[in-house]
Coordinates of C-alpha atoms and ligand atoms in Angstrom, one line a residue:
Chain D
M26 CA 48.3 33.6 22.7
S27 CA 46.7 35.7 24.9
T28 CA 43.1 35.4 26.2
A29 CA 41.0 38.2 25.1
E30 CA 39.0 39.3 28.3
T31 CA 35.6 39.4 26.3
V32 CA 34.6 36.8 23.8
D33 CA 34.4 37.5 20.2
N34 CA 31.0 36.6 19.7
S35 CA 30.6 37.8 16.1
R36 CA 34.1 35.1 15.4
R37 CA 32.0 32.5 17.2
D38 CA 28.6 32.9 15.6
F39 CA 30.8 32.4 11.9
L40 CA 32.7 29.7 12.5
Y41 CA 29.2 28.4 13.9
I42 CA 27.2 29.2 10.7
A43 CA 30.3 27.9 8.6
T44 CA 30.9 24.7 10.3
G45 CA 27.2 24.1 9.6
A46 CA 27.2 25.0 6.3
V47 CA 30.1 22.7 5.4
G48 CA 28.4 19.9 7.0
V49 CA 25.2 20.3 5.5
T50 CA 26.7 20.8 2.0
G51 CA 28.8 18.0 2.7
T52 CA 26.2 15.6 3.7
A53 CA 24.0 16.4 1.0
M54 CA 27.2 15.6 -1.3
A55 CA 27.5 12.4 0.7
V56 CA 24.4 11.3 0.2
W57 CA 23.7 11.7 -3.5
P58 CA 25.6 8.7 -4.9
F59 CA 23.3 6.8 -2.5
I60 CA 20.2 7.9 -4.2
D61 CA 21.5 8.5 -7.9
Q62 CA 22.9 4.9 -7.6
M63 CA 19.3 3.8 -8.6
N64 CA 18.9 5.6 -11.6
P65 CA 19.2 3.6 -14.9
D66 CA 22.8 2.7 -15.3
A67 CA 25.2 2.9 -18.2
S68 CA 24.3 -0.4 -19.6
Q69 CA 20.3 0.5 -19.6
K70 CA 21.5 4.0 -21.1
A71 CA 23.5 2.4 -24.0
L72 CA 21.2 3.9 -26.6
S73 CA 19.8 1.0 -28.9
S74 CA 18.1 0.8 -32.3
I75 CA 16.4 -1.3 -34.2
E76 CA 15.7 -1.3 -38.1
V77 CA 12.5 -3.0 -39.2
D78 CA 11.3 -4.5 -42.6
I79 CA 7.7 -3.1 -42.8
A80 CA 7.0 -4.4 -46.2
P81 CA 5.1 -7.6 -44.9
I82 CA 2.8 -5.4 -43.0
E83 CA -0.7 -5.5 -45.3
V84 CA -3.2 -2.4 -45.1
G85 CA -5.0 -2.6 -42.1
Q86 CA -2.4 -4.9 -40.4
A87 CA -0.5 -4.0 -37.1
I88 CA 2.8 -5.5 -35.6
T89 CA 4.2 -5.0 -32.1
V90 CA 8.2 -4.8 -32.2
V91 CA 10.4 -4.7 -28.7
W92 CA 12.6 -1.6 -28.5
R93 CA 14.3 -0.9 -25.7
G94 CA 12.4 -3.4 -23.6
K95 CA 9.0 -1.4 -24.5
P96 CA 6.5 -2.4 -27.0
V97 CA 6.4 -0.4 -30.2
F98 CA 3.4 -0.1 -32.1
I99 CA 3.5 -0.1 -36.3
R100 CA 0.2 -0.2 -37.9
H101 CA -0.4 0.2 -41.5
R102 CA -3.2 2.8 -41.5
T103 CA -5.9 2.1 -43.9
E104 CA -7.9 5.2 -45.8
E105 CA -10.6 5.2 -43.4
D106 CA -8.3 5.0 -40.1
I107 CA -6.7 8.0 -41.6
K108 CA -9.9 10.1 -43.0
L109 CA -10.8 9.7 -39.3
A110 CA -8.0 10.7 -37.8
V111 CA -7.3 13.9 -40.5
E112 CA -11.5 14.9 -40.2
T113 CA -11.0 14.9 -35.8
D114 CA -11.2 18.7 -34.8
V115 CA -8.0 19.0 -33.3
A116 CA -9.4 22.0 -30.8
E117 CA -11.0 19.4 -28.9
L118 CA -8.6 17.4 -28.3
R119 CA -6.9 16.7 -24.7
D120 CA -3.8 16.7 -26.0
P121 CA -3.8 18.7 -29.0
Q122 CA -1.8 16.8 -32.1
T123 CA -3.1 17.2 -35.9
D124 CA -2.5 13.8 -37.7
A125 CA 0.3 15.1 -39.8
E126 CA 2.6 15.8 -36.4
R127 CA 1.4 11.8 -35.3
A128 CA 2.6 10.3 -38.3
Q129 CA 5.7 11.0 -40.7
K130 CA 3.6 9.1 -43.8
P131 CA 0.0 9.0 -43.2
E132 CA -0.3 5.2 -44.1
W133 CA 2.5 4.3 -41.1
L134 CA 1.4 5.0 -37.6
I135 CA 4.6 4.2 -35.2
M136 CA 4.1 4.7 -31.7
I137 CA 5.2 3.2 -27.9
G138 CA 2.4 1.1 -26.9
I139 CA 2.5 1.8 -23.3
C140 CA -0.9 3.9 -22.1
T141 CA 0.2 7.2 -21.0
H142 CA -1.9 6.5 -17.8
L143 CA -0.5 4.0 -15.5
G144 CA 1.8 1.9 -18.2
C145 CA -0.2 -1.1 -19.2
V146 CA -0.1 -1.9 -23.4
P147 CA -3.6 -0.9 -24.6
L148 CA -5.6 -3.5 -27.0
G149 CA -6.1 -2.8 -30.7
Q150 CA -3.4 -4.6 -32.2
K151 CA -4.4 -8.0 -33.0
P152 CA -7.5 -8.3 -35.4
G153 CA -9.9 -9.6 -32.4
D154 CA -8.8 -7.0 -30.3
V155 CA -11.4 -4.6 -28.6
K156 CA -10.4 -1.2 -30.2
G157 CA -12.2 1.5 -28.2
D158 CA -15.0 4.3 -29.2
Y159 CA -12.2 5.9 -31.7
H160 CA -11.1 2.7 -33.7
G161 CA -7.8 2.8 -32.7
W162 CA -6.4 1.3 -28.9
F163 CA -8.2 0.6 -26.1
C164 CA -6.4 0.2 -22.4
P165 CA -8.6 -2.0 -20.5
C166 CA -6.4 -1.1 -17.2
H167 CA -8.5 1.6 -16.3
G168 CA -10.5 2.1 -19.5
S169 CA -8.5 4.8 -22.3
H170 CA -9.6 5.1 -25.4
Y171 CA -7.3 6.1 -28.0
D172 CA -8.1 7.1 -31.9
S173 CA -6.5 5.9 -35.0
A174 CA -3.6 8.5 -34.3
G175 CA -3.1 7.3 -31.1
R176 CA -4.9 10.7 -29.5
I177 CA -6.1 10.1 -26.1
R178 CA -10.2 10.5 -26.4
K179 CA -11.7 8.9 -23.3
G180 CA -10.3 7.8 -20.0
P181 CA -8.0 8.5 -17.4
A182 CA -4.5 9.1 -20.0
P183 CA -3.5 12.6 -19.7
R184 CA -1.2 12.3 -23.0
N185 CA -1.2 10.9 -26.7
L186 CA 0.3 7.7 -26.9
D187 CA 4.2 8.9 -26.4
L188 CA 6.2 8.6 -30.5
P189 CA 10.1 7.2 -30.5
G190 CA 12.8 8.9 -32.6
Y191 CA 12.3 6.8 -36.0
K192 CA 13.2 7.4 -39.6
F193 CA 12.3 5.6 -42.8
L194 CA 15.4 4.8 -44.3
S195 CA 13.8 3.1 -47.6
D196 CA 9.8 2.7 -48.4
T197 CA 9.7 -0.6 -46.9
L198 CA 12.8 -0.2 -43.8
V199 CA 12.6 2.0 -40.6
K200 CA 14.9 2.8 -38.1
I201 CA 13.5 3.3 -34.5
G202 CA 15.5 5.1 -31.9
Chain P
M7 CA 7.3 3.3 29.8
G8 CA 4.0 3.5 32.0
H9 CA 3.0 5.2 35.0
H10 CA 2.6 2.4 37.7
E11 CA 4.8 1.7 40.3
S12 CA 7.5 -1.4 39.9
N13 CA 6.7 -4.2 41.8
Y14 CA 9.4 -6.2 40.8
Q15 CA 11.5 -8.3 43.4
P16 CA 14.6 -9.6 42.0
K17 CA 14.7 -13.0 43.8
W18 CA 18.1 -14.6 42.6
A19 CA 21.6 -12.9 43.1
I20 CA 21.9 -13.0 39.4
E21 CA 18.3 -11.1 38.6
K22 CA 19.7 -8.2 41.1
W23 CA 23.0 -8.4 39.6
L24 CA 21.3 -7.8 36.1
D25 CA 18.4 -5.5 37.5
E26 CA 21.3 -3.1 38.9
R27 CA 22.8 -2.7 35.5
L28 CA 20.1 -3.5 32.8
P29 CA 16.5 -4.1 33.7
V30 CA 14.9 -5.7 31.4
I31 CA 13.6 -8.3 33.2
R32 CA 11.8 -5.7 35.4
M33 CA 10.9 -4.0 32.2
M34 CA 9.2 -7.3 30.9
S35 CA 7.6 -7.6 34.5
D36 CA 6.4 -4.1 34.3
Q37 CA 5.0 -3.7 31.3
F38 CA 4.1 -7.2 30.4
I39 CA 2.7 -9.3 33.5
V40 CA 1.5 -6.8 35.8
F41 CA 0.5 -4.3 33.5
P42 CA -2.6 -2.4 34.9
T43 CA -5.3 -3.4 32.2
P44 CA -8.8 -1.8 31.7
R45 CA -11.2 -5.1 33.0
N46 CA -13.8 -4.9 30.7
L47 CA -11.4 -5.2 27.1
N48 CA -13.7 -6.9 24.9
Y49 CA -12.6 -9.9 21.8
W50 CA -11.8 -6.8 19.4
W51 CA -8.8 -6.1 21.8
T52 CA -7.2 -9.5 21.1
L53 CA -6.0 -8.4 17.4
G54 CA -2.6 -6.9 18.7
M55 CA -1.5 -10.2 19.6
V56 CA -2.5 -11.6 16.6
L57 CA -0.9 -9.4 14.6
F58 CA 2.6 -9.7 16.5
F59 CA 2.3 -13.7 15.8
F60 CA 1.6 -12.9 11.9
L61 CA 4.7 -10.1 11.9
I62 CA 6.6 -12.9 13.5
I63 CA 5.4 -15.5 10.9
Q64 CA 6.3 -13.6 7.8
I65 CA 9.7 -12.5 9.1
V66 CA 10.6 -16.1 9.7
T67 CA 8.8 -17.8 6.8
G68 CA 10.5 -14.9 4.8
I69 CA 14.1 -15.2 6.0
V70 CA 14.1 -19.1 4.9
L71 CA 12.3 -18.3 1.7
A72 CA 14.9 -15.8 0.5
M73 CA 17.5 -18.7 0.8
H74 CA 16.0 -20.3 -2.0
Y75 CA 14.5 -17.4 -3.8
V76 CA 16.5 -16.0 -6.9
A77 CA 15.8 -12.0 -7.7
D78 CA 17.0 -12.2 -11.7
S79 CA 13.9 -11.3 -13.9
G80 CA 15.1 -14.4 -15.8
L81 CA 15.3 -17.0 -12.7
A82 CA 12.9 -15.7 -10.2
F83 CA 9.5 -16.9 -11.4
D84 CA 11.2 -20.2 -12.0
S85 CA 12.9 -20.0 -8.4
V86 CA 9.6 -19.9 -7.0
E87 CA 8.4 -22.7 -8.9
H88 CA 11.3 -24.6 -7.5
I89 CA 10.4 -23.7 -4.2
M90 CA 7.1 -25.5 -4.3
R91 CA 8.6 -28.3 -6.2
D92 CA 11.5 -29.0 -5.1
V93 CA 13.0 -27.7 -2.1
N94 CA 11.8 -29.5 1.0
W95 CA 8.9 -28.1 2.6
G96 CA 9.1 -25.2 0.2
W97 CA 5.3 -25.6 -0.9
L98 CA 4.6 -25.2 2.8
L99 CA 6.9 -22.4 3.7
R100 CA 6.0 -20.2 0.3
Y101 CA 2.2 -20.9 0.9
M102 CA 2.6 -19.8 4.7
H103 CA 4.3 -16.5 3.6
A104 CA 1.5 -16.0 1.1
N105 CA -1.4 -16.8 3.1
G106 CA 0.6 -15.1 6.1
G107 CA 0.1 -11.6 4.3
S108 CA -3.6 -11.7 3.6
F109 CA -4.0 -13.0 7.1
F110 CA -2.0 -10.1 8.1
F111 CA -4.0 -7.2 6.4
I112 CA -7.2 -9.2 7.6
A113 CA -5.8 -8.7 11.1
V114 CA -4.5 -5.2 11.2
Y115 CA -8.1 -4.2 9.3
I116 CA -10.1 -5.3 12.2
H117 CA -7.6 -3.9 14.5
I118 CA -8.1 -0.4 12.7
L119 CA -11.6 -0.4 12.5
R120 CA -11.9 -1.3 16.3
G121 CA -10.3 1.5 16.8
L122 CA -12.6 4.0 14.8
Y123 CA -15.3 2.3 16.4
Y124 CA -14.2 3.0 19.9
G125 CA -12.5 6.2 19.3
S126 CA -9.4 4.9 20.2
Y127 CA -7.3 7.6 18.2
K128 CA -8.7 10.8 20.8
A129 CA -6.3 12.2 22.9
P130 CA -4.2 11.1 24.5
R131 CA -3.6 8.4 21.6
E132 CA -2.9 10.4 18.8
I133 CA 0.5 9.6 18.8
L134 CA -0.4 5.9 18.6
W135 CA -2.9 6.0 16.2
L136 CA -0.3 7.8 13.9
V137 CA 2.3 5.2 14.6
G138 CA -0.3 2.8 13.7
I139 CA -1.1 4.5 10.3
V140 CA 2.9 4.3 9.7
I141 CA 2.9 0.6 10.0
Y142 CA -0.1 0.2 7.8
I143 CA 1.5 2.3 5.1
L144 CA 5.1 -0.2 5.4
M145 CA 2.7 -3.0 5.8
M146 CA 1.6 -1.7 2.4
A147 CA 5.1 -1.4 0.9
A148 CA 6.3 -4.7 2.3
A149 CA 3.5 -7.0 0.8
F150 CA 3.5 -4.7 -2.8
M151 CA 7.0 -5.6 -2.9
G152 CA 6.7 -9.1 -1.9
Y153 CA 4.2 -9.5 -4.3
V154 CA 6.2 -8.4 -7.4
L155 CA 9.0 -11.2 -6.5
P156 CA 7.3 -14.4 -7.8
W157 CA 7.6 -12.5 -11.1
G158 CA 4.1 -13.7 -12.5
Q159 CA 2.0 -11.7 -14.8
M160 CA 0.3 -10.1 -11.9
S161 CA 3.3 -9.0 -10.1
Y162 CA 4.8 -7.4 -13.1
W163 CA 1.8 -5.2 -14.1
G164 CA 0.9 -4.5 -10.9
A165 CA 4.6 -3.2 -10.3
T166 CA 4.0 -1.1 -13.6
V167 CA 0.6 0.3 -12.5
I168 CA 1.9 1.5 -8.9
T169 CA 5.1 2.8 -9.8
N170 CA 3.3 4.8 -12.4
L171 CA 1.5 6.4 -10.0
F172 CA 4.4 8.5 -9.3
S173 CA 4.5 9.7 -12.9
A174 CA 1.8 11.6 -12.3
I175 CA 3.7 14.6 -10.0
P176 CA 4.1 17.5 -12.1
W177 CA 7.8 18.2 -13.4
V178 CA 9.5 15.5 -11.6
G179 CA 7.3 12.6 -12.1
D180 CA 8.9 10.5 -14.7
S181 CA 12.6 11.2 -13.2
I182 CA 10.9 9.5 -9.8
T183 CA 9.4 6.7 -11.8
Q184 CA 12.7 6.1 -13.4
L185 CA 14.7 6.2 -10.0
L186 CA 12.2 3.4 -8.7
W187 CA 12.8 1.7 -11.9
G188 CA 16.5 2.1 -12.6
A189 CA 15.5 1.5 -16.2
Y190 CA 13.0 2.9 -18.6
S191 CA 10.4 0.2 -17.4
V192 CA 9.8 -2.4 -15.0
S193 CA 13.2 -5.0 -15.2
Q194 CA 15.9 -6.6 -13.8
P195 CA 17.4 -3.6 -11.8
T196 CA 13.5 -3.3 -10.1
L197 CA 13.1 -6.7 -9.2
N198 CA 16.9 -6.9 -7.7
R199 CA 16.2 -3.8 -5.6
F200 CA 12.4 -4.6 -4.5
F201 CA 14.0 -8.1 -3.0
A202 CA 16.3 -5.7 -1.2
L203 CA 13.9 -3.6 0.1
H204 CA 11.2 -6.5 0.8
Y205 CA 13.6 -8.0 3.0
L206 CA 14.1 -4.4 4.7
V207 CA 10.9 -2.8 5.3
P208 CA 9.6 -5.5 7.6
M209 CA 12.4 -4.5 9.8
I210 CA 11.7 -1.0 10.2
L211 CA 8.1 -2.3 10.6
A212 CA 9.6 -4.5 13.6
V213 CA 10.9 -1.1 14.9
F214 CA 8.0 1.0 14.7
V215 CA 5.8 -2.2 16.1
I216 CA 8.3 -1.6 19.6
I217 CA 7.3 2.2 19.3
H218 CA 3.5 1.7 18.8
V219 CA 3.3 -0.4 21.9
W220 CA 6.0 1.9 23.7
A221 CA 2.9 4.6 23.1
L222 CA 0.5 2.2 24.1
H223 CA 2.2 1.7 27.5
V224 CA 2.6 5.2 28.5
V225 CA -1.1 6.1 28.1
G226 CA -2.6 2.5 28.9
S227 CA -5.4 0.8 26.4
N228 CA -8.6 2.5 25.7
N229 CA -11.6 -0.1 26.0
P230 CA -15.1 -0.4 25.0
E231 CA -16.8 2.0 27.0
G232 CA -14.1 4.5 26.5
L233 CA -13.7 5.9 29.6
D234 CA -10.5 6.7 31.1
V235 CA -9.0 4.3 33.9
K236 CA -9.9 5.9 37.2
T237 CA -9.2 3.5 39.9
K238 CA -7.0 0.5 40.4
E239 CA -10.4 -1.6 40.8
D240 CA -10.8 -0.5 36.8
T241 CA -8.0 -2.8 35.9
L242 CA -6.9 -6.3 36.0
P243 CA -3.4 -7.3 35.2
F244 CA -1.9 -8.1 31.9
H245 CA -0.7 -11.6 32.9
P246 CA -3.0 -13.7 32.8
Y247 CA -6.3 -12.4 32.7
F248 CA -5.1 -10.7 29.0
T249 CA -2.4 -13.1 27.7
M250 CA -4.5 -15.9 28.0
K251 CA -7.8 -14.2 26.5
D252 CA -5.2 -13.1 23.3
L253 CA -3.4 -16.5 23.2
F254 CA -6.8 -18.2 22.8
V255 CA -8.0 -15.6 20.1
A256 CA -4.0 -15.8 18.4
I257 CA -4.7 -19.7 18.3
S258 CA -7.7 -20.0 16.9
V259 CA -6.7 -17.6 13.9
L260 CA -3.7 -19.9 13.3
G261 CA -6.3 -22.5 13.3
I262 CA -8.2 -20.8 10.5
Y263 CA -5.2 -19.7 9.3
A264 CA -3.6 -23.5 8.8
F265 CA -7.1 -24.3 6.7
F266 CA -6.3 -21.8 4.4
V267 CA -2.8 -22.6 4.3
F268 CA -3.5 -26.4 3.5
Y269 CA -6.5 -26.4 2.1
M270 CA -7.5 -22.8 0.1
S271 CA -3.9 -22.2 -0.8
N272 CA -4.4 -19.7 -3.6
Y273 CA -7.9 -18.7 -2.6
M274 CA -6.6 -15.4 -2.1
G275 CA -4.2 -15.0 -4.7
H276 CA -4.7 -14.2 -8.5
P277 CA -4.4 -17.4 -10.9
D278 CA -2.4 -14.9 -13.7
N279 CA 0.7 -15.0 -11.3
Y280 CA 1.2 -18.3 -12.4
I281 CA 1.8 -17.3 -15.6
R282 CA 5.3 -15.9 -16.4
A283 CA 5.9 -12.0 -16.7
N284 CA 5.2 -10.7 -20.0
P285 CA 6.4 -7.3 -20.5
M286 CA 4.5 -7.0 -23.9
V287 CA 1.1 -8.1 -22.9
T288 CA -1.0 -6.9 -20.3
P289 CA -3.6 -9.2 -19.1
T290 CA -7.1 -7.7 -20.0
H291 CA -8.1 -7.5 -16.2
I292 CA -5.2 -6.6 -13.9
V293 CA -6.7 -6.7 -10.4
P294 CA -4.1 -5.5 -7.2
E295 CA -4.1 -8.2 -4.0
W296 CA -7.8 -8.3 -2.4
Y297 CA -6.3 -5.8 0.6
F298 CA -5.3 -2.9 -1.9
L299 CA -8.7 -3.5 -4.0
P300 CA -10.6 -0.1 -1.9
F301 CA -7.7 2.3 -2.8
Y302 CA -8.1 0.8 -6.1
A303 CA -11.3 1.9 -6.8
I304 CA -11.3 5.2 -5.7
L305 CA -8.3 5.5 -7.7
R306 CA -10.0 4.5 -11.2
A307 CA -13.2 6.3 -9.8
V308 CA -11.7 9.7 -11.0
P309 CA -11.2 10.3 -14.5
D310 CA -7.7 12.1 -14.0
K311 CA -4.4 11.0 -14.0
L312 CA -3.3 13.3 -11.0
G313 CA -6.6 13.6 -9.6
G314 CA -7.0 9.8 -8.9
V315 CA -3.6 9.3 -7.7
I316 CA -4.3 12.4 -4.9
A317 CA -7.7 11.0 -4.3
M318 CA -6.2 7.7 -3.5
F319 CA -3.2 8.5 -1.0
G320 CA -6.0 11.5 0.3
A321 CA -8.4 8.5 1.5
I322 CA -5.3 7.2 3.9
I323 CA -4.5 10.5 4.8
V324 CA -7.9 11.4 6.0
V325 CA -8.0 8.3 8.3
A326 CA -4.8 9.5 9.7
I327 CA -6.1 12.7 11.0
I328 CA -8.7 11.4 12.2
P329 CA -8.3 12.3 15.8
W330 CA -8.4 16.2 14.7
L331 CA -11.6 15.7 12.8
D332 CA -13.5 13.7 15.1
T333 CA -13.1 15.9 18.7
H334 CA -16.3 15.1 20.0
P335 CA -15.9 14.2 23.9
I336 CA -17.1 10.8 24.2
R337 CA -14.8 8.1 22.8
S338 CA -16.7 5.2 22.0
L339 CA -19.3 4.9 19.7
R340 CA -21.5 2.8 22.0
Y341 CA -22.8 5.9 23.5
R342 CA -23.2 8.1 20.3
P343 CA -26.1 6.6 18.2
I344 CA -25.9 9.0 15.0
A345 CA -22.2 8.4 14.6
R346 CA -22.6 5.0 15.2
I347 CA -24.9 4.3 12.1
M348 CA -22.1 6.7 10.2
F349 CA -19.5 4.2 11.3
W350 CA -21.5 1.4 9.7
L351 CA -21.9 3.1 6.6
F352 CA -18.4 4.0 6.5
V353 CA -17.6 0.4 6.7
A354 CA -20.4 -0.4 4.0
T355 CA -18.5 2.2 2.1
A356 CA -15.6 0.7 2.1
L357 CA -16.6 -2.9 1.6
L358 CA -18.3 -2.2 -1.5
L359 CA -15.2 -0.3 -3.1
G360 CA -13.0 -3.3 -2.4
F361 CA -15.8 -5.0 -4.6
L362 CA -16.2 -2.7 -7.3
G363 CA -12.3 -2.7 -7.2
A364 CA -12.0 -6.0 -8.5
K365 CA -14.6 -5.1 -11.3
P366 CA -14.2 -3.8 -14.9
A367 CA -13.7 -0.1 -14.8
S368 CA -16.6 0.6 -16.7
G369 CA -20.6 1.6 -17.0
W370 CA -22.1 1.6 -13.4
Y371 CA -18.9 0.0 -11.5
I372 CA -17.6 3.6 -12.4
T373 CA -20.9 5.5 -11.4
A374 CA -21.0 3.6 -7.9
S375 CA -17.8 4.0 -7.3
R376 CA -17.6 8.0 -7.3
A377 CA -20.7 8.1 -5.3
L378 CA -18.7 5.5 -2.6
M379 CA -15.3 7.6 -2.9
V380 CA -17.5 10.6 -2.2
F381 CA -19.0 9.4 1.1
W382 CA -15.7 8.3 2.1
F383 CA -14.3 11.8 2.2
V384 CA -17.4 13.4 3.4
Y385 CA -17.5 10.9 6.5
F386 CA -13.9 11.9 7.1
L387 CA -14.1 15.5 6.3
I388 CA -17.8 16.8 7.0
I389 CA -19.5 14.5 8.9
L390 CA -17.8 13.6 12.0
P391 CA -16.5 16.7 12.2
I392 CA -20.2 17.9 12.4
L393 CA -21.0 15.2 14.7
S394 CA -18.9 16.3 17.1
R395 CA -20.3 19.6 17.6
M396 CA -23.7 18.8 16.9
E397 CA -24.2 15.3 18.7
R398 CA -25.6 15.1 22.3
N399 CA -23.8 14.1 25.1
N400 CA -25.4 10.5 26.1
D401 CA -26.4 10.3 29.9
K402 CA -26.5 6.9 29.6
L403 CA -22.2 7.1 29.9
P404 CA -21.5 5.1 32.7
G405 CA -19.4 7.0 35.6
S406 CA -16.3 4.6 35.6
I407 CA -15.1 1.2 34.2
S408 CA -16.0 -0.8 37.0
E409 CA -19.4 0.9 37.3
A410 CA -20.0 -0.3 33.5
V411 CA -18.5 -4.2 34.4
L412 CA -19.8 -4.5 37.8
G413 CA -22.7 -2.6 37.3
K414 CA -24.9 -0.1 39.4
S415 CA -27.7 -1.6 37.4
D416 CA -28.4 -3.4 33.9
D417 CA -28.7 -0.1 32.1
A418 CA -25.3 0.2 30.8
A419 CA -25.4 -3.3 29.2
E420 CA -28.8 -2.5 27.9
A421 CA -27.3 0.4 26.1
R422 CA -25.2 -1.9 23.8
Ligands
HEM508 C1 5.8 -7.5 6.9 C2 5.6 -8.9 6.4 C3 5.9 -9.1 4.9 C4 4.8 -9.4 4.4 C5 3.4 -8.7 4.5 C6 5.3 -9.9 3.0 C7 4.3 -10.3 1.9 C8 4.9 -11.1 0.6 C9 3.9 -11.6 -0.1 C10 2.6 -10.9 -0.3 C11 4.6 -12.3 -1.2 C12 4.4 -12.5 -2.6 C13 3.7 -14.4 -2.1 C14 3.5 -14.9 -3.6 O1 2.5 -14.8 -4.0 O2 4.2 -16.0 -4.1 C15 6.1 -12.4 -0.4 C16 7.0 -13.2 -1.1 C17 8.3 -13.1 -0.9 N1 8.9 -12.4 0.4 FE1 7.7 -11.5 1.8 N2 6.8 -10.2 3.4 C18 6.8 -10.0 4.3 C19 7.8 -10.5 5.1 C20 9.2 -10.9 4.6 C21 10.5 -11.3 5.2 C22 11.0 -10.5 6.2 C23 11.3 -11.6 4.3 C24 12.9 -11.8 3.7 C25 13.7 -11.8 4.8 C26 10.4 -12.0 2.8 C27 10.8 -12.7 1.9 C28 10.5 -13.0 1.0 C29 10.3 -13.9 -0.7 C30 11.9 -14.4 -0.7 C31 9.7 -13.9 -1.4 C32 9.3 -14.5 -2.6 C33 9.1 -16.0 -2.9 C34 7.0 -16.0 -3.2 O3 6.8 -15.3 -3.8 O4 6.7 -16.7 -2.0 N3 9.3 -11.4 3.0 N4 6.2 -11.6 0.6
FES509 S1 -2.8 2.0 -17.7 FE1 -4.2 2.5 -19.6 S2 -5.9 3.2 -18.5 FE2 -4.6 3.2 -16.9

């Protein structure tokens, strides 16, 4: 090979930039496994579902079941609970949802029992619990009030209580997940 | 490091041999024996050594605790009880570690307030200040993850609330929280990684301590008068004058610490953390460790999720950027009567917020937290910049450190 008299600058720049680009992409690709390993693994992701027999729950009663490590609230609502939820002016809500969007069957309210603020489990499941200003649930951690359809009414939480996917297999059997 | 002449004279042949290859003895002598230190340093300058002691205590007790602790959500709580009951001296090691964390924070808060009072963050010490803030943030990370390890109710729900702070970030928040958890809630993967990181963070912290001392030794210590060192008469060698003073305080503090370890072992902890973690039931009143309370009060003062999180982190950021908010030419508040009053109001605000952070989030507690939170930001973002321009220069300011100590007259002393 003969040596050129003048250095070919554009060729040098190309090599320089190409090397840099490959280096950066390569580093980013090499770093990814080290970050992604922290995400939920296969055993966590494996979707589980549970079947709950709701026959024993009397009107006005509520139970908490565990689904994917989280508490799920199932409340058998009273006429009054439903009336309060239906008559609420949806336009005024922070996270507007009608009662029909919250419950597949009006008498059964099924929600994930985790406050959408910072993750505490709200009170209101047990008969003696404080239920907040809207006859639903009250999160004592930072004072979020949820109504009888689990919608956020007052306090720092941004969203209504989340709903899990669920299906009524029969009148008394519900499948969550 | 440092701008003074080295006067180290290797005595033995081996010292000379080493000095020509790796001058570590020279560095230690220059930096920690003859290092010129302002002669007027008062007791508030001794906290650095106290902090150093507590870092060592945390690392040593931590490493031996890690030999017995099990980071498994099913076994962690029992393994801590096993340390308390079965392991030889386990109760002592754990109480030393748990109380050591609290004492570490007591010392760092006094150390930070010292810096704020005497203007130690002002030029040329801005980097020193920022490195200090990094150390403080690492301390908070270490203490937070350490508190999760015993896997009691407060561990679990503290971890839940704090990790959920990240879910407030728009769009990516939920993915980040899941990344932190390694699951869909705080659970086994979370505990396991928190243990790994709780072991790691103090080591990174130790590296930053070295950088902190490096930055300090480039510019030298500030002092109660806030004056620059001008002549040799303004300083004394670090050893024995300050090593002895520092050790005296460090040992006295260790005495108080020992009293807590032996007689008030759980005073600064929360009884609920002796209840096993239960992901289905949140304790009715959850509180973080005392050293986080002012920030927790700020978080709860804002009736909006993202807003609360921003306010909480913002409260630390304004402290970090104070070198660019308070630009008044006089460093020490001894010679700034108005700023001094404001400073004490700020201290009162921080203490009251700490008190409110431990109260339920309702009624007048919330109203008071809001008012105090506003003052916190007003102090840094409005009062300090305005005073930087308006507060008059003080004619009592002495000409030099030696003048302040040895006195032209008693005036300087009276001014305090
Ligand atoms: C910056 C320094 C450190 C701080 C502020 C700190 C803080 C804490 C705190 C607050 C706890 C909870 C104590 C309790 O209530 O039981 C804890 C636990 C623990 N720490 Fe640390 N720590 C530090 C360094 C270390 C190091 C370097 C290690 C290991 C090499 C370590 C190992 C442990 C272990 C195994 C536990 C669980 C046992 C227990 O709960 O007593 N720590 N730490
Ligand atoms: S976690 Fe429910 S209000 Fe904060």
